[in-house]
Amino acid sequence: MYLEKELIASIQLFLDSKFNLKVLESEIKLLSTKKNFKGDLTFASFSLINKLRLKPEDISKILGDHLKENCDFILDYNIVGGFLNLIFKDSYLVNNLLKFDSTKTKSINNNSIVIIEFPSPNTNKPLHLGHLRNMFLGMSIGNILEYAGYKVKKVNLVNDRGIHICKSMVAYKKFGNNETPDSDKIKGDHFVGKYYVKFDQELKKELSDLNSKNLEDSKLIKEAKEMLLKWEEGDNDVRKLWVKMNDWVYKGFNETFKKLNIQIDKTYYESDTYLLGKEIIKEGLTKNIFYKKEDGSVWIDLSDVGLDDKLLLRADGTSVYITQDIGTADKRFEDFKFNKSIYIVGNEQDYHFKVLFSIMRKLGRAFANDMYHLSYGMVDLPSGKMKSREGTVVDADNLIDEMINTAKFHTNELGKIDNFSIEEARKLYEQIGIGALKYFLLKIDPKKRMLFDPKASIDFHGDTGPFIQYTYARIFNLLEKAKSLNIDYLNLKENLDIKIEESEREIILHINTFIKNLKEAINNYSPAFICHYVFNLSKLFNKLYGEKNFLKEKNESLKSFRLLLAYKVAELIKINLKLLGIECPNRM
RNA sequence: GCGCCUGUAGCUCAGCUGGAUAGAGCAACUGCCUUCUAAGCAGUAGGUCAAAGGUUCGAAUCCUUUCAGGCGUACCA
């Protein structure tokens, strides 16, 4: 049982027996005692003044006396301005640690099926910093939910068709000279992206030659549009080129995925799904949920839910973005019978998803209320917004390489791994560099817009991935030494007669919030909670590590206990980093 | 115009289902390696929580207004 729960139960019982007052567990709020006061947990008695008609000081006194008297785990209490600060007995905290089991999380949820959609890239250019935030969130949230017992399926909906792809294709046809990623020695997605940029450059040139700003005047645009039509007709040559170029892109993407350990269970392609949804338009018309305008276009009126009229089908019968999203939602439910479907998509599409979910609700889809848009904020640069036209986009692959190189630089500077093989060292650089990057992007509340400062991102001190990895590595080393000294810390019996330090109390109390924090992360779909938890855990441990020499402790019981504490901390660091998709090197 | 989001230390962020004297990291300054890994630890300094009202025993947190910034509001995706 967790510290808090046992205490809350005692308080509930007391209020019931003494005052005949029944309060819910959730109504009793325990705070962790502020640093400047003595105590482990604090009860704010103010919350009961109306119910008990007593002064907060009196409530605290009565409650404190009772708990001290009757709970064998409470050592003492003090009252400051109505706040009741409770102090646990050392023995209770020690026993609590001995019993702590980090694996009892699977029962938080029993096998609900959750679909997570990400990163859903376009196939006309390489991945960038925004995709990194997206992918790290997707993977981490997937890990977190899985750890809590959910059944998670990660799906990717690739935007592999449309005018933007045709632009790359036109440019390649005109200027490609049959080059390939292999012949150019460029990663496939970058190779194709090059032609997307080329198209834009040539277009600008063309328009300035024509002295026009009107895209209608451009032959290049016309060619791209024609190519799109041919694509839709299934023109052989166009399709062949399309397959070839997309394959290059996928090969490139997969390399990046692999490096970052991004795993996708199922990939949907828009070229397969873009026609979905048209049937549902008919359904909506029959049910009079949608309406047809004179020109034949189909709309839905969403004014009753505070939104506008929305086009669902063009006058020429072709579908728009939301049409296929409606279709895909149905298909996804057919495919997975999900209990929850999470779309990890940037917040510039908030309105789109509001509309989509409203439509599904109006169509009477029971799963409509289980669809959730995890709306994450944009990643800005110190120079402002990332803009592809101004060349300020941070490329994912470049950034990854930079991070790994920085890790290499620092590691070599510190000179701690001189006996590593080249392969071991390479692996370590990746673990540290990518760990730093993931942590940097995940530690901020997903909902919030964030600033990516390259200088700050490559800092490996303080609130960073490497700091936490380092804490783990030090404990690993410590435990290895303990092992070589034949110290048995894993089979300790309860009721050790030891006195623990303030730093140790803090660690045990923090360890106890693991499950609570995990639930918090789940409820908010936010890996940031995991980051904060594991950072604070590391910090608390490092404090103790600086204060005490573990192996030189004379009291054998205390020595073993401390090593067990270290062991549990390491275990939790590893678990939590894993939830973030970050690896834990044993040495660094 | 309308809708949504954001505003906390020099910088980046926690805290926001109301609780004590608002916290961390970075940057700055002081100390600590004859070593369980200094990618660490200890300390100093740094705040009108954008502003003004309101609710409350109590407000960074809830409500209203104002200001500033972002995003959206396409027969684009």
XYZ file of C-alpha atoms (C1' of nucleotides) in Angstrom:
665
model
C 0.000 0.000 0.000
C 1.203 3.492 -0.698
C 1.972 5.852 2.096
C -0.715 8.269 1.124
C -3.450 5.707 0.765
C -2.921 4.204 4.174
C -2.942 7.613 5.766
C -6.043 8.728 3.929
C -7.846 5.567 4.982
C -6.969 6.281 8.596
C -8.248 9.826 8.347
C -11.471 8.676 6.725
C -12.036 6.115 9.434
C -11.428 8.632 12.162
C -13.728 11.294 10.726
C -16.439 8.716 10.394
C -16.154 7.305 13.904
C -15.545 10.555 15.725
C -17.762 12.988 13.803
C -19.931 10.622 11.823
C -18.591 12.437 8.771
C -18.197 10.463 5.585
C -15.717 11.865 3.097
C -14.448 10.403 -0.132
C -10.857 9.430 -0.598
C -10.554 12.090 -3.265
C -11.777 14.750 -0.848
C -8.883 14.245 1.506
C -5.999 16.051 0.001
C -2.561 15.394 1.295
C 0.255 17.667 0.242
C 3.879 16.881 0.414
C 5.230 18.998 3.213
C 7.016 22.113 2.070
C 10.753 22.125 2.557
C 10.773 24.829 5.231
C 8.575 22.806 7.565
C 9.181 19.604 9.389
C 7.111 16.702 8.168
C 6.519 14.182 5.412
C 2.928 14.763 4.408
C 0.616 17.613 5.223
C -3.115 17.748 5.694
C -4.808 21.098 5.146
C -7.489 21.153 7.803
C -9.167 24.188 6.257
C -11.036 21.860 3.977
C -13.049 20.594 6.936
C -13.907 23.825 8.747
C -17.351 24.072 7.225
C -18.216 20.457 7.811
C -16.948 20.258 11.363
C -17.526 23.851 12.456
C -14.210 23.882 14.209
C -11.105 26.017 13.864
C -8.452 24.548 11.574
C -5.987 24.480 14.460
C -8.420 22.432 16.535
C -9.098 20.014 13.705
C -5.391 19.562 13.197
C -4.870 18.979 16.886
C -7.632 16.412 17.228
C -6.609 14.623 14.078
C -2.916 14.761 14.858
C -3.437 13.378 18.353
C -5.564 10.579 17.029
C -3.154 9.574 14.290
C -0.147 9.686 16.563
C -1.982 7.607 19.130
C -3.559 5.036 16.871
C -1.502 4.706 13.738
C 1.638 2.706 14.269
C 3.237 4.392 11.287
C 2.944 7.960 12.522
C 5.782 9.128 14.729
C 4.722 12.686 15.392
C 3.019 15.758 14.076
C 3.208 19.519 14.235
C 0.738 22.247 13.427
C 1.567 25.426 11.585
C -1.279 27.826 10.973
C -3.835 25.063 10.685
C -1.700 22.828 8.532
C -1.151 19.425 10.031
C 2.322 18.151 9.243
C 2.689 14.435 9.792
C 5.905 12.568 10.295
C 6.248 8.888 9.524
C 8.252 6.490 11.603
C 11.572 5.546 10.021
C 10.729 1.878 10.292
C 7.551 2.401 8.366
C 9.344 4.185 5.533
C 12.018 1.530 5.432
C 9.472 -1.269 5.283
C 7.595 0.631 2.636
C 10.675 0.707 0.462
C 11.321 -2.994 0.967
C 7.809 -3.719 -0.227
C 7.813 -1.282 -3.117
C 7.031 -2.999 -6.383
C 7.269 -0.960 -9.556
C 5.629 -3.580 -11.724
C 2.157 -3.318 -10.237
C 1.005 -0.970 -12.949
C -0.519 -3.265 -15.513
C -3.778 -3.260 -13.627
C -4.292 0.476 -14.021
C -6.110 -0.442 -17.157
C -7.234 -3.768 -18.381
C -6.584 -4.153 -22.069
C -8.457 -1.207 -23.507
C -7.477 -0.814 -27.122
C -5.871 2.506 -27.917
C -4.943 3.712 -31.369
C -2.279 6.376 -31.624
C -1.830 8.080 -34.943
C 1.512 9.685 -35.737
C 3.576 11.107 -37.368
C 1.667 11.103 -40.658
C 4.259 12.857 -42.806
C 4.099 14.060 -46.379
C 6.302 12.238 -48.823
C 7.683 15.297 -50.552
C 10.307 16.310 -48.035
C 12.380 15.011 -45.149
C 11.331 15.002 -41.517
C 11.985 18.064 -39.429
C 12.052 19.139 -35.802
C 8.265 19.285 -35.594
C 8.054 15.645 -36.644
C 10.524 14.789 -33.910
C 8.308 16.253 -31.233
C 5.380 14.459 -32.798
C 7.111 11.080 -33.004
C 8.639 11.239 -29.546
C 5.236 12.084 -28.110
C 3.593 9.270 -30.017
C 6.117 6.662 -28.984
C 6.271 7.796 -25.393
C 2.528 7.990 -24.892
C 2.291 4.551 -26.449
C 4.898 3.237 -24.013
C 3.187 4.836 -21.063
C -0.217 3.430 -21.918
C 1.223 -0.001 -22.570
C 2.992 0.052 -19.248
C -0.348 0.688 -17.605
C -1.975 -2.264 -19.306
C -3.547 -0.707 -22.369
C -3.284 -2.459 -25.704
C -1.679 0.081 -27.982
C -1.590 0.179 -31.746
C 0.510 2.822 -33.417
C -0.669 3.832 -36.850
C 0.776 6.150 -39.412
C -1.277 7.796 -42.137
C 1.118 8.785 -44.860
C 0.187 11.640 -47.115
C 1.633 10.091 -50.248
C -0.442 11.787 -52.918
C -1.549 15.210 -54.000
C -0.251 18.281 -55.691
C 2.823 18.631 -53.490
C 4.069 15.181 -54.468
C 3.452 16.019 -58.111
C 5.627 19.085 -57.768
C 8.598 16.965 -56.738
C 7.805 14.575 -59.570
C 7.662 17.311 -62.190
C 10.943 18.757 -60.999
C 12.603 15.364 -61.004
C 11.391 14.622 -64.505
C 12.687 17.927 -65.774
C 15.933 18.259 -63.868
C 16.652 14.842 -62.422
C 18.867 13.418 -65.163
C 17.941 9.973 -63.896
C 19.918 10.507 -60.760
C 19.017 8.363 -57.782
C 19.675 8.569 -54.046
C 22.329 5.913 -54.536
C 24.051 7.688 -57.390
C 23.911 10.963 -55.470
C 24.710 9.317 -52.144
C 21.842 11.179 -50.515
C 19.237 9.756 -48.170
C 16.061 9.069 -50.158
C 13.778 11.547 -48.429
C 16.363 14.288 -48.731
C 16.835 13.420 -52.361
C 13.159 13.865 -53.131
C 12.984 16.938 -50.938
C 15.685 18.460 -53.060
C 13.382 18.342 -56.062
C 10.523 19.804 -54.108
C 12.723 22.770 -53.331
C 13.932 22.835 -56.921
C 10.348 23.099 -58.117
C 9.776 26.102 -55.933
C 12.946 27.798 -57.124
C 12.141 27.209 -60.761
C 8.624 28.446 -60.193
C 9.907 31.681 -58.712
C 12.261 32.109 -61.639
C 9.503 31.427 -64.081
C 7.157 33.915 -62.511
C 9.769 36.630 -62.281
C 10.624 36.074 -65.938
C 6.957 36.430 -66.718
C 6.863 39.399 -64.365
C 3.814 37.886 -62.763
C 2.687 36.899 -59.300
C -0.183 34.835 -60.513
C 0.329 31.115 -60.186
C -2.191 30.614 -62.963
C 0.414 31.918 -65.405
C 2.910 29.247 -64.545
C 3.543 26.353 -66.880
C 5.171 24.431 -64.069
C 2.064 24.630 -61.935
C 0.036 23.584 -64.916
C 2.282 20.570 -65.409
C 1.949 19.589 -61.781
C -1.809 19.819 -61.979
C -1.840 17.766 -65.132
C 0.302 15.197 -63.447
C -2.121 14.994 -60.563
C -4.968 14.339 -62.991
C -2.929 11.653 -64.728
C -2.139 10.140 -61.375
C -5.814 9.960 -60.555
C -6.529 8.358 -63.914
C -3.918 5.760 -63.079
C -1.534 6.732 -65.871
C 1.154 4.082 -66.024
C 4.253 6.249 -66.324
C 3.124 8.697 -63.699
C 2.273 5.922 -61.295
C 5.609 4.264 -61.897
C 7.535 7.427 -61.155
C 5.337 8.034 -58.132
C 6.031 4.593 -56.707
C 9.727 4.969 -57.361
C 10.040 8.343 -55.677
C 7.852 7.415 -52.731
C 9.907 4.292 -52.166
C 13.007 6.413 -51.944
C 11.303 8.539 -49.348
C 10.136 5.559 -47.301
C 13.597 4.134 -47.309
C 14.897 7.402 -45.949
C 12.148 7.691 -43.353
C 12.761 4.155 -42.191
C 16.391 4.908 -41.576
C 15.411 7.793 -39.347
C 12.726 5.760 -37.592
C 15.219 3.030 -36.920
C 17.781 5.378 -35.465
C 15.173 6.864 -33.145
C 13.522 3.550 -32.412
C 10.180 4.676 -33.764
C 7.930 1.680 -34.260
C 4.697 1.724 -36.202
C 2.227 -1.151 -36.169
C 0.251 -0.243 -39.230
C 0.733 2.264 -41.995
C -2.197 3.679 -43.912
C -1.582 5.434 -47.195
C -3.742 8.300 -48.351
C -3.575 6.955 -51.853
C -5.665 4.092 -50.475
C -7.870 6.088 -48.171
C -8.493 9.343 -49.984
C -11.656 8.089 -51.576
C -13.047 6.826 -48.305
C -15.813 8.865 -46.830
C -17.844 9.459 -49.952
C -20.267 6.738 -48.965
C -20.699 8.357 -45.603
C -21.594 11.599 -47.362
C -24.543 9.779 -48.860
C -25.445 8.391 -45.474
C -25.376 11.869 -43.998
C -27.546 13.249 -46.765
C -30.114 10.499 -46.279
C -30.178 11.183 -42.559
C -30.523 14.897 -43.294
C -27.450 15.667 -41.255
C -25.728 17.070 -44.333
C -27.283 19.258 -47.002
C -26.655 19.893 -50.649
C -26.281 23.321 -52.191
C -27.593 24.205 -55.630
C -24.189 23.707 -57.216
C -24.115 20.143 -55.869
C -21.574 20.678 -53.109
C -22.323 19.022 -49.788
C -22.143 20.830 -46.430
C -22.844 20.410 -42.765
C -24.206 23.114 -40.529
C -22.405 23.020 -37.201
C -23.702 26.286 -35.795
C -25.548 24.443 -33.015
C -22.207 23.361 -31.565
C -20.625 26.749 -32.060
C -18.830 25.972 -35.293
C -19.443 27.111 -38.855
C -20.755 25.542 -42.018
C -18.243 23.099 -43.347
C -17.787 21.809 -46.886
C -17.657 18.039 -47.148
C -17.760 17.395 -50.867
C -16.902 19.742 -53.706
C -19.407 20.620 -56.406
C -17.495 18.406 -58.827
C -17.931 15.487 -56.452
C -14.315 15.295 -55.320
C -13.534 14.960 -51.672
C -11.707 17.316 -49.372
C -9.386 16.586 -46.479
C -12.133 16.121 -43.932
C -14.083 13.763 -46.172
C -11.356 11.194 -46.025
C -10.816 11.754 -42.322
C -14.429 10.835 -41.785
C -13.925 7.704 -43.842
C -10.654 6.844 -42.162
C -12.226 7.170 -38.730
C -14.849 4.599 -39.657
C -12.269 2.324 -41.183
C -10.058 2.548 -38.172
C -12.892 1.531 -35.928
C -13.640 -1.397 -38.196
C -9.969 -2.398 -38.162
C -9.345 -2.128 -34.449
C -12.613 -1.706 -32.508
C -10.728 0.786 -30.430
C -11.724 2.156 -27.033
C -9.717 5.272 -27.686
C -8.258 6.830 -30.794
C -5.615 9.477 -30.310
C -4.509 11.774 -33.113
C -1.143 13.321 -32.486
C -1.385 16.407 -34.626
C -0.203 19.984 -34.195
C -2.468 22.591 -32.684
C -2.926 24.442 -35.926
C -5.493 21.770 -36.652
C -7.539 22.229 -33.482
C -10.490 23.512 -35.442
C -10.324 20.695 -37.947
C -10.566 18.063 -35.253
C -13.360 19.836 -33.442
C -15.273 19.734 -36.688
C -14.374 16.122 -37.386
C -15.441 14.911 -33.963
C -18.696 16.875 -34.150
C -19.492 15.327 -37.497
C -18.833 11.820 -36.229
C -21.070 12.529 -33.257
C -23.847 13.804 -35.492
C -23.503 10.719 -37.637
C -24.255 8.783 -34.483
C -20.937 7.001 -34.281
C -20.691 5.620 -30.776
C -16.909 5.887 -30.851
C -17.009 9.612 -31.578
C -16.553 10.438 -27.922
C -13.506 8.212 -27.778
C -11.631 10.173 -30.398
C -9.064 12.536 -28.984
C -6.880 15.132 -30.607
C -3.573 15.374 -28.802
C -2.877 18.887 -29.888
C 0.760 19.726 -29.427
C 2.338 23.123 -29.774
C 4.643 24.274 -32.493
C 8.377 24.200 -32.029
C 9.810 27.673 -32.487
C 13.396 28.679 -32.980
C 15.183 31.609 -31.361
C 14.830 33.283 -34.742
C 11.081 32.703 -34.684
C 8.924 30.277 -36.557
C 10.333 27.528 -38.720
C 9.647 28.430 -42.302
C 10.571 26.113 -45.109
C 10.587 28.967 -47.601
C 13.146 30.866 -45.594
C 15.248 27.797 -45.061
C 14.935 27.969 -41.286
C 13.578 24.468 -40.921
C 15.627 22.298 -38.593
C 16.164 19.030 -40.374
C 15.641 15.943 -38.242
C 18.567 13.933 -39.562
C 21.010 16.798 -39.279
C 19.901 17.506 -35.767
C 20.264 13.882 -34.744
C 23.783 13.788 -36.149
C 24.649 16.980 -34.358
C 23.405 15.632 -31.052
C 25.378 12.434 -31.468
C 28.500 14.380 -32.350
C 28.087 16.571 -29.336
C 27.729 13.485 -27.171
C 30.896 12.135 -28.704
C 32.745 15.362 -28.078
C 31.760 15.585 -24.412
C 32.367 11.928 -23.770
C 35.834 12.035 -25.213
C 36.588 15.216 -23.359
C 35.722 13.534 -20.084
C 37.791 10.523 -21.064
C 35.826 7.988 -19.058
C 35.401 5.307 -21.655
C 38.892 4.908 -22.998
C 38.632 1.136 -22.863
C 35.423 0.999 -24.908
C 35.535 -0.649 -28.304
C 34.697 1.542 -31.266
C 31.338 -0.112 -31.557
C 30.556 0.308 -27.851
C 31.547 3.945 -28.005
C 29.443 4.587 -31.081
C 26.460 3.029 -29.355
C 27.018 5.178 -26.299
C 27.194 8.399 -28.310
C 23.862 7.540 -29.848
C 22.264 6.690 -26.530
C 23.388 9.954 -25.024
C 22.794 12.210 -28.016
C 19.380 10.853 -28.840
C 18.486 10.598 -25.167
C 19.274 14.276 -24.767
C 17.152 15.161 -27.767
C 14.161 13.103 -26.707
C 14.264 14.415 -23.185
C 14.590 17.974 -24.384
C 11.475 17.706 -26.529
C 9.430 15.659 -24.087
C 10.005 17.563 -20.877
C 7.746 20.377 -21.917
C 3.984 20.100 -21.652
C 2.924 18.831 -25.100
C 0.120 21.341 -25.348
C 2.482 24.252 -25.106
C 4.394 25.915 -27.823
C 8.066 25.462 -27.141
C 11.286 27.111 -28.022
C 14.080 25.042 -29.442
C 17.364 26.687 -28.682
C 20.113 24.592 -30.278
C 22.586 25.761 -27.676
C 20.375 24.691 -24.779
C 19.495 21.407 -26.391
C 23.083 20.234 -26.479
C 23.652 21.025 -22.834
C 24.104 17.792 -20.931
C 23.908 19.231 -17.432
C 20.987 19.777 -15.123
C 17.489 18.983 -16.311
C 18.590 16.850 -19.262
C 18.538 13.275 -20.444
C 22.257 12.678 -19.948
C 22.071 13.885 -16.345
C 19.532 11.182 -15.619
C 21.422 8.574 -17.601
C 24.514 9.523 -15.661
C 22.764 9.007 -12.364
C 21.800 5.553 -13.532
C 25.330 4.736 -14.661
C 26.763 5.753 -11.316
C 24.308 3.541 -9.470
C 25.027 0.707 -11.851
C 28.684 1.001 -11.080
C 28.013 1.213 -7.372
C 25.904 -1.934 -7.402
C 28.534 -3.787 -9.397
C 31.056 -2.930 -6.724
C 28.666 -4.039 -4.007
C 28.204 -7.292 -5.842
C 31.926 -7.868 -6.039
C 32.073 -7.298 -2.290
C 29.315 -9.880 -1.812
C 26.956 -7.479 -0.154
C 23.445 -8.836 -0.201
C 20.945 -6.015 -0.336
C 18.149 -7.774 -2.211
C 17.055 -10.111 0.567
C 16.590 -7.705 3.415
C 14.015 -8.593 6.019
C 11.505 -6.066 7.262
C 11.888 -4.129 10.519
C 15.519 -3.236 10.158
C 16.715 -1.243 13.104
C 18.151 1.755 11.351
C 17.792 5.469 11.384
C 17.454 7.173 8.045
C 18.602 10.551 6.830
C 16.484 13.377 5.519
C 17.729 12.719 1.976
C 16.660 9.106 2.264
C 13.186 10.031 3.481
C 12.798 12.331 0.527
C 13.750 9.591 -1.891
C 11.372 7.069 -0.368
C 8.538 9.586 -0.378
C 9.249 10.408 -3.987
C 9.436 6.774 -5.010
C 5.991 6.404 -3.529
C 4.495 8.858 -5.985
C 5.497 6.760 -8.974
C 2.068 5.294 -9.700
C 0.291 8.546 -8.992
C 2.598 10.296 -11.406
C 2.128 7.629 -14.035
C -1.626 8.078 -13.821
C -1.161 11.799 -14.118
C 0.868 11.270 -17.287
C -1.885 9.060 -18.666
C -4.734 11.394 -17.807
C -2.969 14.273 -19.471
C -1.379 12.298 -22.284
C 1.804 13.951 -21.200
C 5.261 12.375 -21.011
C 6.369 15.637 -19.384
C 5.139 14.238 -16.060
C 7.462 11.279 -16.493
C 10.341 13.635 -17.243
C 9.749 15.691 -14.129
C 9.413 12.613 -11.986
C 12.575 10.946 -13.147
C 14.566 14.171 -13.041
C 13.552 14.831 -9.462
C 14.299 11.265 -8.524
C 17.778 11.573 -9.990
C 18.358 14.860 -8.278
C 17.335 13.479 -4.897
C 19.558 10.495 -5.346
C 22.566 12.546 -6.357
C 22.120 14.576 -3.221
C 22.347 11.472 -1.052
C 25.223 10.187 -3.137
C 27.130 13.347 -2.431
C 26.409 13.158 1.296
C 27.175 9.545 2.008
C 29.725 7.055 0.897
C 27.576 3.983 0.442
C 30.229 1.322 0.555
C 32.107 2.774 3.488
C 29.076 2.752 5.784
C 29.962 0.834 8.956
C 26.473 -0.204 9.964
C 25.872 -3.284 7.820
C 22.084 -3.008 7.894
C 22.224 0.596 6.900
C 24.718 -0.160 4.156
C 22.486 -2.835 2.693
C 19.455 -0.651 3.010
C 21.147 2.207 1.160
C 22.204 -0.111 -1.605
C 18.671 -1.356 -1.903
C 17.503 2.218 -2.093
C 20.021 2.840 -4.875
C 18.829 -0.293 -6.610
C 15.210 0.808 -6.514
C 16.121 4.260 -7.787
C 18.062 2.770 -10.678
C 15.172 0.489 -11.477
C 12.768 3.415 -11.554
C 15.108 5.539 -13.641
C 15.343 2.763 -16.167
C 11.591 2.221 -16.269
C 10.765 5.884 -16.612
C 13.405 6.567 -19.229
C 12.111 3.607 -21.149
C 8.665 5.171 -21.073
C 10.263 8.177 -22.717
C 11.957 5.978 -25.277
C 15.374 6.751 -23.817
C 18.009 4.106 -23.263
C 20.094 3.687 -20.152
C 23.794 3.007 -20.679
C 25.527 1.145 -17.853
C 28.615 3.258 -18.166
C 29.211 6.732 -19.458
C -14.263 40.661 -36.805
C -15.095 35.860 -34.434
C -13.040 31.283 -32.066
C -9.099 28.602 -29.486
C -4.358 28.795 -26.910
C -0.401 31.269 -24.251
C 1.760 35.224 -20.731
C 5.543 32.911 -13.790
C 13.422 34.843 -12.218
C 18.000 37.561 -17.464
C 16.729 32.743 -20.587
C 13.962 27.868 -20.862
C 10.249 25.774 -18.097
C 7.431 23.421 -13.416
C 3.482 24.668 -10.210
C -2.841 25.883 -12.529
C -9.011 19.734 -9.974
C -7.648 26.992 -4.903
C -3.548 25.913 0.447
C 2.017 27.686 4.116
C 7.416 32.157 2.894
C 5.920 30.787 -5.692
C 10.040 26.162 -7.485
C 13.753 23.827 -10.889
C 17.443 23.928 -14.876
C 20.597 27.200 -17.646
C 23.445 31.633 -17.398
C 26.350 34.660 -13.101
C 29.135 34.371 -8.522
C 31.552 31.025 -3.945
C 33.197 26.506 -2.409
C 33.964 20.721 -2.926
C 37.754 15.413 -6.766
C 44.949 11.328 -2.205
C 38.174 9.437 -6.441
C 31.548 4.167 -4.514
C 32.137 8.044 -12.151
C 32.792 16.148 -10.758
C 27.902 14.703 -17.244
C 28.097 15.423 -9.877
C 27.290 18.035 -4.930
C 26.805 22.337 -1.496
C 25.948 27.574 -1.350
C 24.933 33.069 -2.988
C 22.112 36.170 -5.943
C 17.823 36.701 -8.952
C 9.966 37.517 -8.675
C 4.522 43.383 -8.435
C 3.220 35.210 -11.148
C 1.282 40.690 -17.998
C -2.390 44.596 -15.666
C -6.922 45.847 -13.029
C -11.206 44.313 -10.572
C -14.136 40.162 -8.266
C -15.202 35.305 -5.452
C -12.809 32.984 -0.830
C -10.598 31.801 5.752
C -6.905 31.545 1.645
C -5.766 33.159 -5.538
C -0.010 32.208 -9.837
C -4.312 28.760 -9.816
C -11.432 30.159 -10.326
C -14.646 34.484 -12.736
C -14.808 39.360 -15.535
C -12.325 43.165 -18.247
C -7.914 45.112 -20.517
C -3.025 44.563 -22.752
C 0.644 41.553 -25.433
C 1.874 37.240 -28.479
C 0.550 32.689 -31.272
C -2.825 29.687 -34.094
C -7.270 29.003 -36.671
C -11.396 30.916 -39.220
C -10.020 27.946 -47.606
C -14.322 24.169 -52.759
C -5.480 23.694 -49.121
C -3.658 19.467 -46.521
